[in-house]
PDB file of C-alpha atoms in Angstrom:
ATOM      1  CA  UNK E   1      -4.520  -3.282  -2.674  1.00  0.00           C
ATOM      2  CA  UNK E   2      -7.602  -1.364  -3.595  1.00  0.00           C
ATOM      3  CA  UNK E   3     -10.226  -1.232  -0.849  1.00  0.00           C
ATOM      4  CA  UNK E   4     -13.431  -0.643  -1.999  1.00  0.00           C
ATOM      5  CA  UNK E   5     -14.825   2.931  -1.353  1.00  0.00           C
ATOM      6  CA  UNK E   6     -17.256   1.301   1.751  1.00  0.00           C
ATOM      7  CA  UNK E   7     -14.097   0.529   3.662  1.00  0.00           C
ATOM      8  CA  UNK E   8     -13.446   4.378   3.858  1.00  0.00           C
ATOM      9  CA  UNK E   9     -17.501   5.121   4.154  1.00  0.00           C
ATOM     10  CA  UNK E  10     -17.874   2.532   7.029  1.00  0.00           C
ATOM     11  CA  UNK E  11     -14.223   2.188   8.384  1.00  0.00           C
ATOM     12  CA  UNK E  12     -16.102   3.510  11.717  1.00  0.00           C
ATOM     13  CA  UNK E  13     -18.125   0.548  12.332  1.00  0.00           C
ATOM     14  CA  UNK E  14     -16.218  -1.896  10.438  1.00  0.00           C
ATOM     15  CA  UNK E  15     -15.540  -3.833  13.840  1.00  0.00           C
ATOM     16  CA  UNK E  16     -19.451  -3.928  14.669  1.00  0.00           C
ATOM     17  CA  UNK E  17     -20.407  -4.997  10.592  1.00  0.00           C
ATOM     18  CA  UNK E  18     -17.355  -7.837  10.161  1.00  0.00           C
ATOM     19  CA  UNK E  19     -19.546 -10.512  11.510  1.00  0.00           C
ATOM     20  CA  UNK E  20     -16.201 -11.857  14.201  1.00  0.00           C
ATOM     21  CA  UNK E  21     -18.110 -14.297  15.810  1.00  0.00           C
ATOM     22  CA  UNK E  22     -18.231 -16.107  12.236  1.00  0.00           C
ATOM     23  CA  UNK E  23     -14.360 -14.605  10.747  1.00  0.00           C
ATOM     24  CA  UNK E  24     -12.622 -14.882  14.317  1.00  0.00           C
ATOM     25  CA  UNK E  25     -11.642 -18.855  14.309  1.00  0.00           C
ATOM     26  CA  UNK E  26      -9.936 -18.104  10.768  1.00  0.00           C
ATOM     27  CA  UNK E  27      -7.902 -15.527  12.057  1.00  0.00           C
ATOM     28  CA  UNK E  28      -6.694 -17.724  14.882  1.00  0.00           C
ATOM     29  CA  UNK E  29      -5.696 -20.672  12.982  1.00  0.00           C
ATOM     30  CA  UNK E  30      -3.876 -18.187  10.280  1.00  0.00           C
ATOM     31  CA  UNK E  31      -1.538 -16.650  12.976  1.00  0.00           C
ATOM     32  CA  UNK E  32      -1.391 -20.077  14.724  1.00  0.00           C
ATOM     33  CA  UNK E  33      -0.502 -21.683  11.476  1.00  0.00           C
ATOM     34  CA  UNK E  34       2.375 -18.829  11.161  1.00  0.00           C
ATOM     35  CA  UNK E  35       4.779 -20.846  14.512  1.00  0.00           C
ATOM     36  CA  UNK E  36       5.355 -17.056  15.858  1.00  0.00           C
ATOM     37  CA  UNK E  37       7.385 -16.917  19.088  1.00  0.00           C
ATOM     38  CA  UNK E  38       8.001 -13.882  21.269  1.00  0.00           C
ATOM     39  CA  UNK E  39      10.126 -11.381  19.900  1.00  0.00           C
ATOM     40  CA  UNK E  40       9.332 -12.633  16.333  1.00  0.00           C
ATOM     41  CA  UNK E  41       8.428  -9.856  13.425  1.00  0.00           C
ATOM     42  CA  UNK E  42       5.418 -10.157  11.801  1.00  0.00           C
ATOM     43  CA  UNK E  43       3.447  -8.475   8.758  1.00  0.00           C
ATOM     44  CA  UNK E  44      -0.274  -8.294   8.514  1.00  0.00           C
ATOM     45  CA  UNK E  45      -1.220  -7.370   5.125  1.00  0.00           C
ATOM     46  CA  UNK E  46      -4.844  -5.255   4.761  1.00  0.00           C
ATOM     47  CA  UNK E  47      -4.844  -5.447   8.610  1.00  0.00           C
ATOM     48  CA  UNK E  48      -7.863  -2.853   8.609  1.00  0.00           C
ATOM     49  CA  UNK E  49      -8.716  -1.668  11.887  1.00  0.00           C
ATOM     50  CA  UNK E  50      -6.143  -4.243  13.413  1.00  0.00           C
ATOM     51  CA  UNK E  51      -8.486  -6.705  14.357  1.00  0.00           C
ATOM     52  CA  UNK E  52      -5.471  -8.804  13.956  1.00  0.00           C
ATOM     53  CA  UNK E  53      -3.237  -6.996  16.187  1.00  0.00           C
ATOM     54  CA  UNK E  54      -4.486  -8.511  19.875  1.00  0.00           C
ATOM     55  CA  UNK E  55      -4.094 -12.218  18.660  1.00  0.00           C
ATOM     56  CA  UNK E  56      -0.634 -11.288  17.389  1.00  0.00           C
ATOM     57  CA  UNK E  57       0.516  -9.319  20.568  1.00  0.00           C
ATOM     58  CA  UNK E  58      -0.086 -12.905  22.983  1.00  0.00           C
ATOM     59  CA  UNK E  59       2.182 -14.740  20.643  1.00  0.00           C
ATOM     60  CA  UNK E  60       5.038 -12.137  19.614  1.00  0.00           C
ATOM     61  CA  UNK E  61       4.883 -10.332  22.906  1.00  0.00           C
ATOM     62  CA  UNK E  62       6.290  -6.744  23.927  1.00  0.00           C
ATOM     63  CA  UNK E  63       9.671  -7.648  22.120  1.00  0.00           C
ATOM     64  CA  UNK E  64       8.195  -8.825  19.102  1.00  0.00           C
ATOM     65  CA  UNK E  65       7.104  -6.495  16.195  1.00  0.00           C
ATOM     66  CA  UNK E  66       4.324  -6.348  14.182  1.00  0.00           C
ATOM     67  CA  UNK E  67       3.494  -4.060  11.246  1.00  0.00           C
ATOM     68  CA  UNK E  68       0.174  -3.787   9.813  1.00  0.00           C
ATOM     69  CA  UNK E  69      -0.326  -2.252   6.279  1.00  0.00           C
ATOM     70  CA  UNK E  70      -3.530  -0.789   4.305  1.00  0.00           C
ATOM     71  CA  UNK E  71      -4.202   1.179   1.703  1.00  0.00           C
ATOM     72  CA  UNK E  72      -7.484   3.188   3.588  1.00  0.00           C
ATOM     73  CA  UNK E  73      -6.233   5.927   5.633  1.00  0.00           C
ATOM     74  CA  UNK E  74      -9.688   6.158   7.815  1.00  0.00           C
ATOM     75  CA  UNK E  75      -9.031   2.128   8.652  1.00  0.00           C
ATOM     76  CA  UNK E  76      -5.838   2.559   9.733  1.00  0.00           C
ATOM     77  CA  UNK E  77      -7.128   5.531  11.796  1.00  0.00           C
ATOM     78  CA  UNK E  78      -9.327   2.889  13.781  1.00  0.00           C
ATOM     79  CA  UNK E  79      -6.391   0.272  13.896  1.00  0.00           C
ATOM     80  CA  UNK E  80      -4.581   3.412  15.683  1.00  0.00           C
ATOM     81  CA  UNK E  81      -7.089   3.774  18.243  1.00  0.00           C
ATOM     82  CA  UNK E  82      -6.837   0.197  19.355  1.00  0.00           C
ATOM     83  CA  UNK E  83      -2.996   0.336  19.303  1.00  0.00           C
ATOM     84  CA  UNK E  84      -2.918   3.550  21.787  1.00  0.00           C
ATOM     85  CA  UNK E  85      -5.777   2.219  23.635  1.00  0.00           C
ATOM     86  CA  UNK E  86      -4.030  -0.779  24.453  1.00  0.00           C
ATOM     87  CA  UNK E  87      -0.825   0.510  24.809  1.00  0.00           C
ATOM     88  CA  UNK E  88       0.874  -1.422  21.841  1.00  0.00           C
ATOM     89  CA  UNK E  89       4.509   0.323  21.364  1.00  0.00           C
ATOM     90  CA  UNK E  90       5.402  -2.077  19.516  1.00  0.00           C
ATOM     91  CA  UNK E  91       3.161  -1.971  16.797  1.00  0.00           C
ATOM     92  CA  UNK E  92       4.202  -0.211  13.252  1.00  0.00           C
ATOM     93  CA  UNK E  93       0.981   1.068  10.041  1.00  0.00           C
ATOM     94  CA  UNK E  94       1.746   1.737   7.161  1.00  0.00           C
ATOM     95  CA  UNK E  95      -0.661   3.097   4.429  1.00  0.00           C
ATOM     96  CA  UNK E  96       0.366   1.739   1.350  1.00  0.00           C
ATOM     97  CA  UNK E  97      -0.681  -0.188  -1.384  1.00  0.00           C
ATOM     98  CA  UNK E  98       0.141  -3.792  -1.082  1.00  0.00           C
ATOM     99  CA  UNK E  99       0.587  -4.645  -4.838  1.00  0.00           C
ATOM    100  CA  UNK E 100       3.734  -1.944  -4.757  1.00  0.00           C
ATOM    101  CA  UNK E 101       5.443  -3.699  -1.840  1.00  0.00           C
ATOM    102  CA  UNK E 102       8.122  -5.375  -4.138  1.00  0.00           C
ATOM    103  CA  UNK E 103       8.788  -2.397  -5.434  1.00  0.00           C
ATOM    104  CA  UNK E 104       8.435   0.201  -3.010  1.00  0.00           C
ATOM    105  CA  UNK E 105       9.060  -1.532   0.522  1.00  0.00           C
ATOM    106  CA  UNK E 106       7.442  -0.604   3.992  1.00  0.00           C
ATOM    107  CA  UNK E 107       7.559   3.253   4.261  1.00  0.00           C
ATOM    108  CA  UNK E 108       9.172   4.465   7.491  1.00  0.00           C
ATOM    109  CA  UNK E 109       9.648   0.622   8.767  1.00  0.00           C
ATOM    110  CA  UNK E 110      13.534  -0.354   8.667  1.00  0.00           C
ATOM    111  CA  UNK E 111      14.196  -3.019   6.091  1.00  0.00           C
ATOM    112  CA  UNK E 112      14.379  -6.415   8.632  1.00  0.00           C
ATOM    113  CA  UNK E 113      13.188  -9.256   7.270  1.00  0.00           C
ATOM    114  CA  UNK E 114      10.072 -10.946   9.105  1.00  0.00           C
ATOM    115  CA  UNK E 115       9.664 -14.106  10.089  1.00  0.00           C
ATOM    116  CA  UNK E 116       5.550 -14.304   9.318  1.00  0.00           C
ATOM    117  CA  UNK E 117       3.514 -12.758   6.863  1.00  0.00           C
ATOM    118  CA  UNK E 118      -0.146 -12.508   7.508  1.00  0.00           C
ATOM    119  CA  UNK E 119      -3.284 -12.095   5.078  1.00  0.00           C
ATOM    120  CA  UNK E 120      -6.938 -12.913   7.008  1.00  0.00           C
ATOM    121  CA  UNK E 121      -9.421 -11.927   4.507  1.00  0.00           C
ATOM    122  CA  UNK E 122      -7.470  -9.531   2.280  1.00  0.00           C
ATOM    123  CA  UNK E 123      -6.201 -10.768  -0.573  1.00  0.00           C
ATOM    124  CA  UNK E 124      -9.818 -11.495  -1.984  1.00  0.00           C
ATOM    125  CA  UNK E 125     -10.375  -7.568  -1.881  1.00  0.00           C
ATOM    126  CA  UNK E 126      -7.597  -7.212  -4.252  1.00  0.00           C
ATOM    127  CA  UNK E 127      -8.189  -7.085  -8.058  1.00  0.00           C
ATOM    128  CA  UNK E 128      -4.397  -7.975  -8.405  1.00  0.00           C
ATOM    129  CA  UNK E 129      -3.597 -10.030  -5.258  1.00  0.00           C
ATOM    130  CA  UNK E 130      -0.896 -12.070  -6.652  1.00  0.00           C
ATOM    131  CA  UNK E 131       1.459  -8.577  -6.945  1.00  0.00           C
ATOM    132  CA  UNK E 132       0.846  -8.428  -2.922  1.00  0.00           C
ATOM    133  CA  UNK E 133       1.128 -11.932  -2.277  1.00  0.00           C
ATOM    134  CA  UNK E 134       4.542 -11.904  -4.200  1.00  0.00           C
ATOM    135  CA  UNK E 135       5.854  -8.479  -2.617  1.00  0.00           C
ATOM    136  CA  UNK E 136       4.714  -9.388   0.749  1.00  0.00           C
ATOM    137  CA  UNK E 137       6.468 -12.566   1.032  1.00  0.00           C
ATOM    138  CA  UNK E 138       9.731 -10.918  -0.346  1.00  0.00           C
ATOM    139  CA  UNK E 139      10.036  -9.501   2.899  1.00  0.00           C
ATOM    140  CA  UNK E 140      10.196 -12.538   4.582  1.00  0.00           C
ATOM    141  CA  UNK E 141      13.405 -13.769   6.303  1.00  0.00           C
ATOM    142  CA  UNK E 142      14.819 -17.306   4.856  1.00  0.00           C
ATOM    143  CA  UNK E 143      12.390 -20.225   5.929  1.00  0.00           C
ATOM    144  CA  UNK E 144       9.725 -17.141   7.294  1.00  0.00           C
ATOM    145  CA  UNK E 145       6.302 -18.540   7.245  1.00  0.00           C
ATOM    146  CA  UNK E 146       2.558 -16.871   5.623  1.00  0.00           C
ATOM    147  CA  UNK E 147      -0.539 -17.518   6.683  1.00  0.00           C
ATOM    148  CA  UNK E 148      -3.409 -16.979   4.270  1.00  0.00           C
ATOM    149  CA  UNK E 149      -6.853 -16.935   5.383  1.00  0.00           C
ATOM    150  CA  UNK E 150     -10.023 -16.373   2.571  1.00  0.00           C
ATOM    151  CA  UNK E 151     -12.934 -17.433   1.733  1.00  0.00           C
ATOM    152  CA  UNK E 152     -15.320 -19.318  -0.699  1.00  0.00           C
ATOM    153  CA  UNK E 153     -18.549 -20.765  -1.439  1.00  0.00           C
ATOM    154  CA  UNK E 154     -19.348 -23.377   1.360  1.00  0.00           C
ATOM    155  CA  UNK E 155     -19.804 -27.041   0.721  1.00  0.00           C
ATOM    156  CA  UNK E 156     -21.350 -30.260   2.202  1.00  0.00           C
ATOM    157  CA  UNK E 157     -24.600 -29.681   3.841  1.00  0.00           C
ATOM    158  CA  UNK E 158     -23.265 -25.894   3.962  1.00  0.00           C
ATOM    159  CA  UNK E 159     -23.627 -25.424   0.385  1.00  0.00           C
ATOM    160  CA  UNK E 160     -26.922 -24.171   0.975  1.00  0.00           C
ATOM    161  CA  UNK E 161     -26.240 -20.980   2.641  1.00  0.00           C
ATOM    162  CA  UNK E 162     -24.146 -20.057  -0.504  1.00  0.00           C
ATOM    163  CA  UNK E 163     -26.406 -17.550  -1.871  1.00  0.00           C
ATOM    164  CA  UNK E 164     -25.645 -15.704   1.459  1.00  0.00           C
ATOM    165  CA  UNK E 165     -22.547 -15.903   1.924  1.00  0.00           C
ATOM    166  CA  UNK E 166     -21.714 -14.783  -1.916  1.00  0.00           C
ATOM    167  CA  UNK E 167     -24.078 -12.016  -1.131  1.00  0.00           C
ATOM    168  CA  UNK E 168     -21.600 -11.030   2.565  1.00  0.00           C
ATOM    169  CA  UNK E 169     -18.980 -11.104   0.322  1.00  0.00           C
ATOM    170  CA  UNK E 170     -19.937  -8.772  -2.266  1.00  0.00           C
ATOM    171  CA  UNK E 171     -21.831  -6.413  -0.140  1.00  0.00           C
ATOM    172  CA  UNK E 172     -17.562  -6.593   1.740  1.00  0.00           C
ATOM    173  CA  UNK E 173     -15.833  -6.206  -1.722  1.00  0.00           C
ATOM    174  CA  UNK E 174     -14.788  -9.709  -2.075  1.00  0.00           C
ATOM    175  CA  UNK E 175     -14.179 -12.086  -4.884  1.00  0.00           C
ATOM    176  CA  UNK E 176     -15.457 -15.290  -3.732  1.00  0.00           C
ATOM    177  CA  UNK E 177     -13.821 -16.844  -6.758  1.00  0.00           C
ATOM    178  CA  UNK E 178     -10.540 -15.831  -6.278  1.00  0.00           C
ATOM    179  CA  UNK E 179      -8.941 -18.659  -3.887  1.00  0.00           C
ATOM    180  CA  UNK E 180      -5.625 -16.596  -3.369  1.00  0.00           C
ATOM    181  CA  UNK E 181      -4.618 -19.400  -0.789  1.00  0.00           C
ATOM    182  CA  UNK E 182      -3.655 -21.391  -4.386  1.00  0.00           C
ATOM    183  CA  UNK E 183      -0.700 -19.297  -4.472  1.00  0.00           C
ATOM    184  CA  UNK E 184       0.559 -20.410  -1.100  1.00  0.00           C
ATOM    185  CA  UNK E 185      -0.073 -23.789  -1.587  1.00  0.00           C
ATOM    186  CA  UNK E 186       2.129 -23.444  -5.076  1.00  0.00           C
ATOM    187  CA  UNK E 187       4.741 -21.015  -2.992  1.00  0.00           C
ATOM    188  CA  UNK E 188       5.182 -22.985  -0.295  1.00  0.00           C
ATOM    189  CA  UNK E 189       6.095 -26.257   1.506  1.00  0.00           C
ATOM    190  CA  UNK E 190       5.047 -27.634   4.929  1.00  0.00           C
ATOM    191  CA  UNK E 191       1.974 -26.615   3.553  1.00  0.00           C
ATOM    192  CA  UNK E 192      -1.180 -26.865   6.874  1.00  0.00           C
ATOM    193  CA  UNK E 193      -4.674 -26.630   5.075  1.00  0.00           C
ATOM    194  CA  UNK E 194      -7.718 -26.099   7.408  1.00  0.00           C
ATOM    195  CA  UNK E 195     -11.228 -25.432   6.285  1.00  0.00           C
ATOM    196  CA  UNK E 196     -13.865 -23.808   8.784  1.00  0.00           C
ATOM    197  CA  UNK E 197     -17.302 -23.102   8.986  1.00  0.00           C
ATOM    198  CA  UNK E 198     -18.469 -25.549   6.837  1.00  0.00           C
ATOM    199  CA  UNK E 199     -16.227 -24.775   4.019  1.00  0.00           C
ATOM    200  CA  UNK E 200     -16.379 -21.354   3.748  1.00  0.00           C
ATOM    201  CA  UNK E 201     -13.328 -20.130   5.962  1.00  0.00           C
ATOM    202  CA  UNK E 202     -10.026 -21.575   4.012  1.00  0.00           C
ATOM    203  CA  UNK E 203      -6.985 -21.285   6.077  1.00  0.00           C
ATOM    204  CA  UNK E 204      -3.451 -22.011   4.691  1.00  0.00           C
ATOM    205  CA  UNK E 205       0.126 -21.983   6.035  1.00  0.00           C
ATOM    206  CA  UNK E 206       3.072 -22.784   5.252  1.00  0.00           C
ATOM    207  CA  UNK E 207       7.008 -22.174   5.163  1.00  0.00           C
ATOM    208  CA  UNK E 208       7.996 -20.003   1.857  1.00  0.00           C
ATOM    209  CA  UNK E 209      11.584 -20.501   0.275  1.00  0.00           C
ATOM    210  CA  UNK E 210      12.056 -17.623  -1.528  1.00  0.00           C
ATOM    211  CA  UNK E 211      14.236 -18.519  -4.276  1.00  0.00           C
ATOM    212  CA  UNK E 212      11.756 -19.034  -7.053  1.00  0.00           C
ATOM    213  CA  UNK E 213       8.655 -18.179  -4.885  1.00  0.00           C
ATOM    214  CA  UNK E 214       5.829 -16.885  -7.295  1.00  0.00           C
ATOM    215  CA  UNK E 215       8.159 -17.285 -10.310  1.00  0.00           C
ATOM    216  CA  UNK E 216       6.494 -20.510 -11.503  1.00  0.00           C
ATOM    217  CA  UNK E 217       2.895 -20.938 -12.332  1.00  0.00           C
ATOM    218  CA  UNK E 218      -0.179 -19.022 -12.180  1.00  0.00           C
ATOM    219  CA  UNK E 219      -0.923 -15.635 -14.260  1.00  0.00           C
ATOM    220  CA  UNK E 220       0.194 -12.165 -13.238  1.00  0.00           C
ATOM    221  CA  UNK E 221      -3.342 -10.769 -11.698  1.00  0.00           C
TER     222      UNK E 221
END
């Protein structure tokens, strides 16, 4: 799961330069497409500065659990802030790389299965996202549910504000090309597909069995 060196450089005002007003509704219909109920465990993979962690904390509750994993240490310094500013015992980070979670697990979390796994905006950042996509949802419980949220080119009338939002994307690290929510859609069944601001936001979700999960198809990235 390597970040690009801005998201150490600018991990400070990554909350003020990540454009929410635009990126917010995908990370609502991700976690809403997940079915969480309080006390559930959840996973939110390249959670950053945990702008994830509020929407997850009305749905899981105080009981609930949710553990957020990145590879930058100065992000997950900022996710930290919010989680003792708002009080959030319940809330686990790890730093880790998410392309060694089938091999190497959750560092200091017990090994509990969880019952979502969560990736808004992440896997695109990842020059091998199909090793996290396949470790993640190995820690999901039997019939758990991910949530994948990315982005692309827009399309329709949209299509011509591509040159600026391939430009967002680079100037973030991204690989607009990459589509990781494929690997869901191939993963998964119950599959819920939602597209957002004119194309560009691409939400998917969807109930992962894992026998066989990520052993057919696609090439090892």
């Amino acid at each position: 799961m390597r970040r690009p060196p801005r998201y150490t450089r600018f991990a400070a005002a990554y909350d003020l330069m990540s454009a929410e007003p635009v990126y917010r509704a995908g990370r609502r219909a991700g976690i809403a497409g997940l079915n969480l109920r309080a006390g559930d465990r959840v996973l939110d993979v390249g959670c950053g500065t945990g702008l994830n962690f509020k929407l997850l904390q009305d749905v899981v509750g105080p009981t609930g659990r949710v553990v957020g994993v990145d590879l930058s240490g100065d992000m997950l310094r900022q996710a930290e802030q919010k989680v003792r500013r708002y009080g959030w015992s319940n809330v686990g980070l790890v730093q880790a790389d998410a392309t060694t979670l089938a091999d190497e697990g959750l560092p200091g979390e017990d090994d509990r299965p969880f019952d979502g796994v969560l990736f808004t905006y992440a896997l695109s950042l990842m020059p091998h996202w199909l090793r996290a996509w396949r470790g993640a949802i190995g820690l999901l419980r039997p019939g758990g549910r991910a949530a994948v949220v990315d982005m692309q080119l827009p399309t329709g009338r949209a299509a011509v504000l591509s040159p600026l939002a391939r430009w967002a994307c680079h100037l973030g690290g991204a690989d607009i090309d990459a589509h990781p929510w494929t690997a869901l859609e191939r993963d998964a069944r119950d599959v819920a597909r939602k597209s957002l601001r004119g194309g560009h936001i691409q939400v998917r979700s969807g109930t992962v069995d894992l026998e066989g999960a990520g052993q057919h198809g696609g090439e090892e990235q």
